[in-house]
Amino acid sequence: MHGFEVQSVRSIPDWLRGRAIHHPDHPALVAPEGTWTYRELYDAACEYAASLRILGVTEGDRVAVIAKTGVKYALMMHAIMQLNAVVVPLNWRLTGIELAKQVEDAEVAILLFDEGGATLARDVLQHVQPRYGGRAFESIERTTERVERSDIELTHMHAIIYTSGTTGVAKGAVITYQNHWWGAMASAMQLGLTPADRWLVPMPLFHVGGMAVLIRSLIYGTTVVIHNGFDVSAVNEALDSGDITMVSVVPTMLQRLIEHRRAGYPPALRCVLLGGSAAPKSLVARALALGIPVNQSYGMTETNTQATTLQSADALRKVGSSGKPLANMRVRIATPDGFTDEAGVEGEIVVQGPTVISGYWKRPDANAKSFRDGWFYTGDIGVFDEEGFLYVLDRRADLIVSGGENIYPAEVESVLVQYEGVREAAVVGQSDPTWGQVPVAFVVKASEVEMTELALANHCRQLLAGYKVPKAFYFVDELPRNASGKLLRRILKERLQ
Amino acid sequence: MHGFEVQSVRSIPDWLRGRAIHHPDHPALVAPEGTWTYRELYDAACEYAASLRILGVTEGDRVAVIAKTGVKYALMMHAIMQLNAVVVPLNWRLTGIELAKQVEDAEVAILLFDEGGATLARDVLQHVQPRYGGRAFESIERTTERVERSDIELTHMHAIIYTSGTTGVAKGAVITYQNHWWGAMASAMQLGLTPADRWLVPMPLFHVGGMAVLIRSLIYGTTVVIHNGFDVSAVNEALDSGDITMVSVVPTMLQRLIEHRRAGYPPALRCVLLGGSAAPKSLVARALALGIPVNQSYGMTETNTQATTLQSADALRKVGSSGKPLANMRVRIATPDGFTDEAGVEGEIVVQGPTVISGYWKRPDANAKSFRDGWFYTGDIGVFDEEGFLYVLDRRADLIVSGGENIYPAEVESVLVQYEGVREAAVVGQSDPTWGQVPVAFVVKASEVEMTELALANHCRQLLAGYKVPKAFYFVDELPRNASGKLLRRILKERLQ
């Protein structure tokens, strides 16, 4: 009409390359092992990428990583990105059996691991099916060659992150570059941004929350500070130094951080981003009383972290809320009568926006169920107040969140009933002062069978990550069910109290 | 391959609607006439949009605005946006004759104007061709009806902004929503962003610089502070109040602001964005010495403002530079041997990135010349230093920048030669302590003709905006030309000194 066509923006210059060219000396990663500037990080990524290419990795290949050292994880991730390959971060809290399923499902070409992940990686390889054609490599070396990419295609896959589901079978959430780009921008608008930001991640990088901080800081050209695991005094020391402007934590971490504190942190710390699960109101109130700028958020792997976040300005008067939708996001409540934004109406939280993933890896069944008419059905129950602040009432019906890790009862139950003599099992969350919740099991055994709690725990430990293993087993004659046979977990929870 | 297709992000929720829903009480516009919250701004926009619809405006129609009152301009712009119509902001410093050409070129459906723009609007209407079918309306009223839009299509046109060119014929730069979105994000990454930002615009809103601040603040959900024109003491007072965090100025404004100051501004003022033209080094040095956080930028209508900006951290050691490319932008130097990033090599600055417009409105000739192989040829001459900082050496060869307004000699010359008895004319920029540069003319008249400077000035004033009228006319026997007849402006400039 006006003589030319306007095209959607489909590709942009590679983020790491751009930063290395324009801000080479700015620190990109700060870790116990050292500091990497953007130039150093870029050089390392390109040289590791060349090693991966020599191993046969090409565009679109899935490369899994088991790394207990955060900076090694970060280096591998950047190398994989330069190859336009796809990162599959593996949760090293899971067992070899659990991870073998993910490696097979993603058809991983190469499994990378560091020294701390070596035992687990070998365990994974023992449990993959013989038809699995992938290979495993520890600590690949840098080469003198380089593989670099010039551009990022926004719709291309960046990562597959596995998330357990109500069915107990992990699903691979496909995260694209545009999910990251829009998420980074939305987060900056909600939380603010300064070129001098330093974001501390004292949590594992294999979760979407850790990965998002790595990628956001890359996009912003700011600095990530990595701790290898959560150490209360190390984190407090880092925050007290006045060097850190933002930190991501789950509620149990925040609780441990402020347990014995009588004062807050230096004013440089402008955002404590709380994710993973809803924090107890008392915890948020106590943190705010200490002057700690807590921002409760609500999100999940499928929304590439924050879908809503409570801004500091509202934190005090809206304690318990997860805040407002981020820029360009829509959040509504699904009811039997359709979607609503009305205050006080409870229902399933549905989310739409450019940070929401397009689907799970090769799971048409799950995709048809969770992604409908442009909306993602979270399975979580929520309600808006009169001012449109979201309160999350229940995470995915029966989800147990323990120290920031999600536990789906169905997965644990399916392991329990594999044990000889277990007829039925039900797993629910019990309140715990340290972890928020821990799983406990109710077990119906065949009458003639002898069974000990320890034997059941050992059985679970072989097949499940430690945090998923029930902390107590109660033998019962039958499980409470309604007329149509549906398990009434609510009644089991009441019994625990 | 993985069971679903990933689509580019093509539409997002309407920015104003989103802010009105989620942050209704946050101030959107602060002006001498009052303050509008996001809710109030949204209600006004929707009700004015309904008025425009009653007048027959529909999606894609061009609506021109002549408004001397900034807030009226802003309200009209938002109303036009709710209709998915296209804003054509008119520069009220131009004459009716000049603007009539723009109105015709854009095929404007409706011309809106405020009280201050009434005389000029009538003048425009007198000069449009009889075949022009558009209508003009002063101060439309709000209705009780509303027109709202739900989503923004990122590739749709938001505005056509006219920019003069070397040929003297104004070209309509087509600015899309995605130009704004990516520009806002790049600016936030370069300059930082806080939810409490208040950005002062003491410059007209019809230029891309003013419009960009309006749209960016809308996208961020922050506050724009509008002054109707530049008043030194009003701006100094606003900055001294500690209320303002960012301000956009052209060099002549900065000079007048700090002329008699002995101290800087409160620390709340974190960014003085310098645009329009390169500031004299002495001016930047003096501002920095006062502790004023000056950020020199380089950009133009076709890049939807900043293509490069010097960050505060580098301001002192790189005085005179326009800084580094913004995120996702590529800036290179075109030479006869191809593009280069090499330090010290001078050549035409070429720019690529998502804030660059896709073309001029219905100008295949100009588009073919300026937009080639994905790059925009700026016509400006520049050079990189060893660290990749850009220095702009010469704005579009013979461009004269006077108080932030661009003057193309060719346009003024074409008006001069229309005057009876003028054989040839050449216009060049003369240094001026207040305006940076002012135009002066060298005129070759027919030998037999009597001619006064005043008569020429009056002739120009009828056809050209006041700032384009030469401040002096020198009668000469001939113009300096090279062997092939090309005018040597350089020699004229030397004569002025």
Coordinates of C-alpha atoms in Angstrom, one line a residue, chain A residues 1-15 17 19 21-25 60 62 150-151 154-157 174 176 178 181-182 185-186 188-195 219-221 270 311 314 324-325 327-330 352 354 358-364 367 387-389, chain B residues 1-15 17 19 21-25 60 62 150-151 154-157 174 176 178 181-182 185-186 188-195 219-221 270 311 314 324-325 327-330 352 354 358-364 367 387-389:
Chain A
M1 CA 0.0 0.0 0.0
H2 CA 2.7 2.4 0.9
G3 CA 5.3 0.9 -1.3
F4 CA 7.1 -1.6 1.0
E5 CA 6.3 -4.5 3.3
V6 CA 7.0 -4.3 7.1
Q7 CA 8.5 -7.6 8.3
S8 CA 8.3 -9.0 11.8
V9 CA 11.6 -8.9 13.6
R10 CA 12.8 -12.5 13.2
S11 CA 16.5 -12.3 14.0
I12 CA 18.8 -10.1 16.1
P13 CA 22.5 -9.9 16.6
D14 CA 23.9 -12.6 18.9
W15 CA 23.7 -11.2 22.5
R17 CA 28.9 -11.4 20.6
R19 CA 28.4 -7.6 24.4
I21 CA 32.3 -6.4 20.9
H22 CA 30.8 -3.3 22.6
H23 CA 31.4 -3.9 26.3
P24 CA 34.3 -6.4 26.4
D25 CA 35.6 -5.6 29.8
G60 CA 19.3 -28.2 16.6
R62 CA 20.1 -31.5 22.0
S150 CA 26.2 -13.9 14.0
D151 CA 22.5 -13.8 14.7
L154 CA 14.0 -15.5 17.8
T155 CA 11.7 -18.5 17.2
H156 CA 14.4 -21.1 17.5
M157 CA 14.7 -23.4 20.5
V174 CA 10.6 -26.0 24.9
T176 CA 12.7 -20.3 22.6
Q178 CA 11.9 -15.1 22.0
W181 CA 13.8 -11.9 25.1
W182 CA 10.3 -10.9 26.1
M185 CA 12.2 -7.1 28.9
A186 CA 9.1 -7.7 31.1
A188 CA 13.2 -5.2 33.5
M189 CA 9.9 -3.2 33.4
Q190 CA 8.6 -4.8 36.5
L191 CA 11.8 -4.7 38.6
G192 CA 13.8 -1.9 37.0
L193 CA 17.2 -2.2 35.4
T194 CA 20.6 -0.4 35.7
P195 CA 23.7 -1.1 33.7
I219 CA 20.6 -9.7 27.3
Y220 CA 21.0 -6.7 29.6
G221 CA 24.8 -6.9 29.5
R270 CA 17.2 -3.4 45.5
Q311 CA 6.5 -4.7 43.1
D314 CA 3.0 -2.7 47.0
K324 CA 0.3 -8.0 38.8
P325 CA 0.9 -9.5 35.4
A327 CA 4.2 -6.4 30.7
N328 CA 2.5 -8.0 27.6
M329 CA 1.2 -10.8 29.8
R330 CA -2.5 -11.6 30.3
Q352 CA -1.1 -15.8 27.8
P354 CA 5.2 -14.0 24.7
S358 CA 4.6 -22.9 22.7
G359 CA 4.4 -26.5 23.9
Y360 CA 6.1 -29.6 25.4
W361 CA 8.6 -31.5 23.3
K362 CA 6.7 -34.2 21.3
R363 CA 3.8 -34.4 23.6
P364 CA 0.7 -33.7 21.6
N367 CA -0.1 -29.9 24.6
E387 CA -7.3 -4.0 42.8
G388 CA -6.4 -6.9 40.5
F389 CA -3.6 -8.3 42.6
Chain B
M1 CA 9.6 -31.7 14.3
H2 CA 8.8 -31.5 18.0
G3 CA 5.0 -31.5 17.4
F4 CA 4.1 -27.8 17.2
E5 CA 5.1 -24.7 15.4
V6 CA 6.7 -21.7 17.1
Q7 CA 5.2 -18.4 15.8
S8 CA 6.8 -15.0 15.9
V9 CA 5.3 -12.7 18.4
R10 CA 3.0 -10.6 16.2
S11 CA 0.6 -8.9 18.6
I12 CA 0.7 -7.9 22.2
P13 CA -1.9 -6.4 24.6
D14 CA -2.5 -2.6 24.1
W15 CA 0.0 -0.7 26.2
R17 CA -5.1 -0.4 28.3
R19 CA -1.4 0.2 32.2
I21 CA -6.0 -1.9 34.2
H22 CA -2.9 -2.8 36.2
H23 CA -1.5 0.6 37.3
P24 CA -4.5 2.9 37.0
D25 CA -3.4 5.5 39.5
G60 CA -5.1 2.9 8.8
R62 CA -3.8 9.1 8.5
S150 CA -7.4 -4.9 22.7
D151 CA -4.2 -5.6 20.9
L154 CA 3.6 -5.0 16.0
T155 CA 4.2 -4.5 12.2
H156 CA 1.4 -1.9 11.9
M157 CA 2.1 1.7 11.2
V174 CA 6.9 5.3 8.5
T176 CA 5.8 1.0 13.2
Q178 CA 7.7 -2.6 16.6
W181 CA 8.9 -1.5 21.1
W182 CA 12.5 -2.4 20.3
M185 CA 13.8 -1.7 25.2
A186 CA 17.2 -0.7 23.7
A188 CA 16.1 1.0 28.8
M189 CA 19.2 -1.2 28.4
Q190 CA 21.4 1.7 27.6
L191 CA 20.1 4.2 30.0
G192 CA 18.6 2.1 32.8
L193 CA 15.0 2.0 33.9
T194 CA 13.1 2.4 37.2
P195 CA 9.4 2.2 37.7
I219 CA 5.5 1.1 27.3
Y220 CA 7.4 1.3 30.6
G221 CA 4.4 2.5 32.5
R270 CA 20.2 10.4 36.3
Q311 CA 26.7 6.0 28.7
D314 CA 32.2 6.7 29.6
K324 CA 28.1 2.6 21.3
P325 CA 25.3 1.0 19.3
A327 CA 21.2 -3.3 21.9
N328 CA 20.3 -5.3 18.8
M329 CA 21.6 -2.5 16.6
R330 CA 24.5 -2.7 14.1
Q352 CA 20.7 -2.0 10.8
P354 CA 14.7 -3.4 14.7
S358 CA 11.3 -0.1 6.8
G359 CA 10.9 2.8 4.4
Y360 CA 9.5 6.2 3.5
W361 CA 5.8 6.5 2.6
K362 CA 5.3 5.9 -1.1
R363 CA 8.8 6.9 -2.1
P364 CA 10.3 3.9 -4.0
N367 CA 13.8 3.8 -0.4
E387 CA 37.5 1.0 21.5
G388 CA 34.6 1.1 19.1
F389 CA 33.1 4.4 20.1

